Short mmCIF file of C-alpha atoms in Angstrom, two decimals:
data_model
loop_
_atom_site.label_atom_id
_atom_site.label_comp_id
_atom_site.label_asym_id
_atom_site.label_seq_id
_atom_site.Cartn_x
_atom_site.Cartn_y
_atom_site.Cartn_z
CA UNK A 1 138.91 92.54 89.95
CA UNK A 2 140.03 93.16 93.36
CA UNK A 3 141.43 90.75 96.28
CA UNK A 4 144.61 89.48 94.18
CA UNK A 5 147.20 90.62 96.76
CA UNK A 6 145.42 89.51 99.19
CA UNK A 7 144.30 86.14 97.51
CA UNK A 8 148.28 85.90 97.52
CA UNK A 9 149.33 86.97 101.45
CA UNK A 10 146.57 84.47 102.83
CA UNK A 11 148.50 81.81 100.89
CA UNK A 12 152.10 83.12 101.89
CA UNK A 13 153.29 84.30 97.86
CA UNK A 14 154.44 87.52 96.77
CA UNK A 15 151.34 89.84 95.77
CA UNK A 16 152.66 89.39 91.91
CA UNK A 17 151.51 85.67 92.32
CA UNK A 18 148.15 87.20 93.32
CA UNK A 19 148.10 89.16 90.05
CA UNK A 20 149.34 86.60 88.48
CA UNK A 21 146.03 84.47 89.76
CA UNK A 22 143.74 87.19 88.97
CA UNK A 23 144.90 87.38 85.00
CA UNK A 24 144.09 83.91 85.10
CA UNK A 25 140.87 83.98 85.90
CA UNK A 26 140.01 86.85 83.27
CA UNK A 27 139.02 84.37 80.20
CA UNK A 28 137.00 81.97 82.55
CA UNK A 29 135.26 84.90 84.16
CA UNK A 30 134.18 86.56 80.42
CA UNK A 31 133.46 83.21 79.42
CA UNK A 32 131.21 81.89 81.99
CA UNK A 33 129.17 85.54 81.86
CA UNK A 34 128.63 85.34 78.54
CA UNK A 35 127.66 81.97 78.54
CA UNK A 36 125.03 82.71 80.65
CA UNK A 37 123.69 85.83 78.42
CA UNK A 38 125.76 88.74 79.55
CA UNK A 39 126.43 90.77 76.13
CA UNK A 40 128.77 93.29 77.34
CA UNK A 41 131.26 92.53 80.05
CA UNK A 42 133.74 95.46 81.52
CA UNK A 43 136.89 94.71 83.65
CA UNK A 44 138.39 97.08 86.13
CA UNK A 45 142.15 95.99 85.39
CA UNK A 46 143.96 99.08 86.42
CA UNK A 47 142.79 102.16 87.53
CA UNK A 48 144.25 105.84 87.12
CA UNK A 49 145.05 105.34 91.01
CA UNK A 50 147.14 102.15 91.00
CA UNK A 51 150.06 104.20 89.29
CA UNK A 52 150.90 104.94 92.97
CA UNK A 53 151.62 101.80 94.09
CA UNK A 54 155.30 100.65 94.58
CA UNK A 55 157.05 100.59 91.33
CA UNK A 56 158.23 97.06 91.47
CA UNK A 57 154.89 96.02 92.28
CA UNK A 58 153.68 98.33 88.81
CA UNK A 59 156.08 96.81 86.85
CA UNK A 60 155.53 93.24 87.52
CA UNK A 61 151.90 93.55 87.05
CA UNK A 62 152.69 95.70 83.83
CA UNK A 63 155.25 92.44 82.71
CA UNK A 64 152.12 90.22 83.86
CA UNK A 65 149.43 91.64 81.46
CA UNK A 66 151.79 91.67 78.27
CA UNK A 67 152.55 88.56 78.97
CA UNK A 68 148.89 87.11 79.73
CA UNK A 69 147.06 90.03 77.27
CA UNK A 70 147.74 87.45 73.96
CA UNK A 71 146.75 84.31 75.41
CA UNK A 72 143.44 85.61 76.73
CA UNK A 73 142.98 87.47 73.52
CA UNK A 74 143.24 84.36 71.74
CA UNK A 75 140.83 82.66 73.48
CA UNK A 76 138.28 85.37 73.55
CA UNK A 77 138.80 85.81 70.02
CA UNK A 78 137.93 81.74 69.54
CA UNK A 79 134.74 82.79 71.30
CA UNK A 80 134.14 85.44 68.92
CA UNK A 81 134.06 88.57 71.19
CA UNK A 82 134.53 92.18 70.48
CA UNK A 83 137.59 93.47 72.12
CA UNK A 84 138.18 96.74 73.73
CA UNK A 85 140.37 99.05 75.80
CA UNK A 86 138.98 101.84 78.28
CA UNK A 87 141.09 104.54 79.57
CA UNK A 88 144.64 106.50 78.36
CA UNK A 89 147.64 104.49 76.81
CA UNK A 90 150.39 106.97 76.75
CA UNK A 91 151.09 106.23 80.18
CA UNK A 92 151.57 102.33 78.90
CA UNK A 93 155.01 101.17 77.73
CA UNK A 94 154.74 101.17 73.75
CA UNK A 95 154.93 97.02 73.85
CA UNK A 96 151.51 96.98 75.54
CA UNK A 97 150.22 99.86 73.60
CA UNK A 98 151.18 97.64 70.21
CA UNK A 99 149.92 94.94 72.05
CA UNK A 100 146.47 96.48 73.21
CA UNK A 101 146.08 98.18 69.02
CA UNK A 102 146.33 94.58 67.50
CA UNK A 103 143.74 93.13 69.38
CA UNK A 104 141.16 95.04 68.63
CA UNK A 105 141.74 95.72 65.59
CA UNK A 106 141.54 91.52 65.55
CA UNK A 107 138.81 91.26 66.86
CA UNK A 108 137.08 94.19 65.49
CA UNK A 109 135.04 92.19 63.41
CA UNK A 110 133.08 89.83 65.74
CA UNK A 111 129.84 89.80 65.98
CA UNK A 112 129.60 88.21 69.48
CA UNK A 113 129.64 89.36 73.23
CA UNK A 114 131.99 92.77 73.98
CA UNK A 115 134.61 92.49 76.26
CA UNK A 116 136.16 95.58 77.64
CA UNK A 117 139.02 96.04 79.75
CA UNK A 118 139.39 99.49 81.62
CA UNK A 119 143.04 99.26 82.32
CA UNK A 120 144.84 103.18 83.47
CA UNK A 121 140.99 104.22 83.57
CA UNK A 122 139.70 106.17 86.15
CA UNK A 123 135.70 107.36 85.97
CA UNK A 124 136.57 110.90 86.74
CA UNK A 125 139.22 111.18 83.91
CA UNK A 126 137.21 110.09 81.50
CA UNK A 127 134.64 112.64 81.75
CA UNK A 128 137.54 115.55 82.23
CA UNK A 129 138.78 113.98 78.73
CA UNK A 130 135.85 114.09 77.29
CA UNK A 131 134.62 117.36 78.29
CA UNK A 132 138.21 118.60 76.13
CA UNK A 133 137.39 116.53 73.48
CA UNK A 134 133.99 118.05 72.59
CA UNK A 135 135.55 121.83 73.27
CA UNK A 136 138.03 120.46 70.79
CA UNK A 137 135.36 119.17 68.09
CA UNK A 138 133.75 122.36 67.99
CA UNK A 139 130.34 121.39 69.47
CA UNK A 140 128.57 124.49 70.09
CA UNK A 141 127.37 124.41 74.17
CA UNK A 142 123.93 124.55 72.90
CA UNK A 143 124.36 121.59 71.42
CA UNK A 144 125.63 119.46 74.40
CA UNK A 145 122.81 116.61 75.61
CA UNK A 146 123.86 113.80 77.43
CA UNK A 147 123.65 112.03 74.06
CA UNK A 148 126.28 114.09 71.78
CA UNK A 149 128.96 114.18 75.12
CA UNK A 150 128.23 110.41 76.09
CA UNK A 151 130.27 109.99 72.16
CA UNK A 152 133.17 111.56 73.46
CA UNK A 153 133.45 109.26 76.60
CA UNK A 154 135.95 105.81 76.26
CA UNK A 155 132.46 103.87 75.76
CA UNK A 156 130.62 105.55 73.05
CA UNK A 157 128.65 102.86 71.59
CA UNK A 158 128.19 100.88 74.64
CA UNK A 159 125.67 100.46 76.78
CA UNK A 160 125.42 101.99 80.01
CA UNK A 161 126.01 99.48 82.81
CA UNK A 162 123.26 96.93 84.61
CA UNK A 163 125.24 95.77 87.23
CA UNK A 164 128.74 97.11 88.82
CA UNK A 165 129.89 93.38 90.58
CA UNK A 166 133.08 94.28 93.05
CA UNK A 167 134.68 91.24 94.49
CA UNK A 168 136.94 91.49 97.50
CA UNK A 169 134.41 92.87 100.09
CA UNK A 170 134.84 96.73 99.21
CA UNK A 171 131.69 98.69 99.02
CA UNK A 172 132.46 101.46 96.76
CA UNK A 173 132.74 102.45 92.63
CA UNK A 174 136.22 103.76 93.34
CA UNK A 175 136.01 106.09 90.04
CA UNK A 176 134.66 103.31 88.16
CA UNK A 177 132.54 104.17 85.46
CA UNK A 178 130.91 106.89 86.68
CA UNK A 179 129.12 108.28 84.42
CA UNK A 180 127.52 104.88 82.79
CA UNK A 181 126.45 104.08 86.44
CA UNK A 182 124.29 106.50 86.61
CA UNK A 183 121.37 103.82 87.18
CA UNK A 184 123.61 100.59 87.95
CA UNK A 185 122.44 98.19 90.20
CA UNK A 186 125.37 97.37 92.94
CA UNK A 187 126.86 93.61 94.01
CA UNK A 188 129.68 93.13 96.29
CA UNK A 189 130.69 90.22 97.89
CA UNK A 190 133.92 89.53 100.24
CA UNK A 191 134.98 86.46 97.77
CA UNK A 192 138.54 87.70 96.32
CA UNK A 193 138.73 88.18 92.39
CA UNK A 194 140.74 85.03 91.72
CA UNK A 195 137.86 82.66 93.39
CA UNK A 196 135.03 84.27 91.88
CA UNK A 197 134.08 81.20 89.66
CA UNK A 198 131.08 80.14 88.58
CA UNK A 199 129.40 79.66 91.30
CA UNK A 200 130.28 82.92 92.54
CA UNK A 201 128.72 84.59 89.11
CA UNK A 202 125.50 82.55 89.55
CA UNK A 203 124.68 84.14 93.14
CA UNK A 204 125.90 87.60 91.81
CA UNK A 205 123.08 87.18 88.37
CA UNK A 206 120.54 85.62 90.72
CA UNK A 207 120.81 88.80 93.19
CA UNK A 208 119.97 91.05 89.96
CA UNK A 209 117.39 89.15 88.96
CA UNK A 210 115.38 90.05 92.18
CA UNK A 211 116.12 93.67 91.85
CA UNK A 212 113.31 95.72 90.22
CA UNK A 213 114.59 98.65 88.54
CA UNK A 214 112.97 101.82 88.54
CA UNK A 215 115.36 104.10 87.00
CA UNK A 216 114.02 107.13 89.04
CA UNK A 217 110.01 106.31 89.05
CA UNK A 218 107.97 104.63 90.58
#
């Protein structure tokens, strides 16, 4: 999801208008994917990083997603998708946290597409996390496989990733799902997050669909 403050300087508005923008475009986006027969969908709202941007600039964009977090729900929910938050919440303010807890336990029960929203994530965290949480569970070290540790990561039950998109013409993961792109195939393109429509989506699905995946063979 990157490209929102600059979406918003190349039009003369504050970078929060940007944001703004980008939050907008979250529902279409998931929409429009799973329309066209993506299951699981991941978002990169927030990373562990961003906490060191300017404060005003944290706080409107924190204001932002409580605001914009139960009308998207909503209409995900209409769609019948799955719900869920990657990364830590004690760093969120206890509104959001609330906020975050009551929509998946809403939609919980769907049977549809899973939408997941990495939001204070950060690829390398995760892993650190986990790593505590299996010392904590007891797990004896001979007993460690990439299957039993891949439950203590934020996406235990998910699939690992097919294809990391990045919008706003970066070329890098920036700590983004590290682990689960072990194997991903990579897409970026220069348009900014709050123009990638569905045109943009089409181009980014037909690219993958001319990859051939070998997964480490041949």
């Amino acid at each position: 999801m990157d490209g929102n403050g600059r979406w918003a300087v190349a039009r003369g508005l504050p970078r929060l208008e940007g944001h703004r923008a980008g939050l907008n475009n979250v529902s279409n986006a998931v929409r429009e994917l799973v329309a066209m027969g993506v299951s699981h969908v991941t978002l990169f709202s927030f990373s562990t990083e961003n906490w060191k941007r300017p404060k005003d600039e944290i706080s409107g964009l924190l204001k932002l997603l409580a605001e914009a977090l139960e009308q998207t729900a909503q209409e995900l929910h209409r769609e019948n998708i799955v719900i869920r938050h990657l990364g830590r919440l004690d760093r969120l303010p206890i509104s959001l946290r609330l906020g975050i807890a009551r929509i998946m336990e809403q939609t919980h029960n769907n049977t549809g597409a899973v939408a997941s929203f990495a939001f204070d994530y950060g690829g390398r965290t995760e892993i650190v996390d986990a790593a505590k949480k299996a010392m904590e569970s007891g797990l004896k070290p001979g007993k460690i496989d990439e299957a039993a540790f891949e439950g203590f990561l934020n996406t235990a039950g998910l699939p690992d990733v097919d294809l990391v998109i990045r919008t706003g013409g970066e070329k890098r993961l920036s700590n983004f799902l590290l682990w689960q792109s072990a194997y991903s195939e990579l897409y970026f393109t220069d348009t900014l997050w709050p123009d990638f429509n569905h045109a943009e989506i089409e181009k980014a699905l037909a690219d993958y669909a001319r990859r051939q995946r070998r997964f480490g063979g041949l």
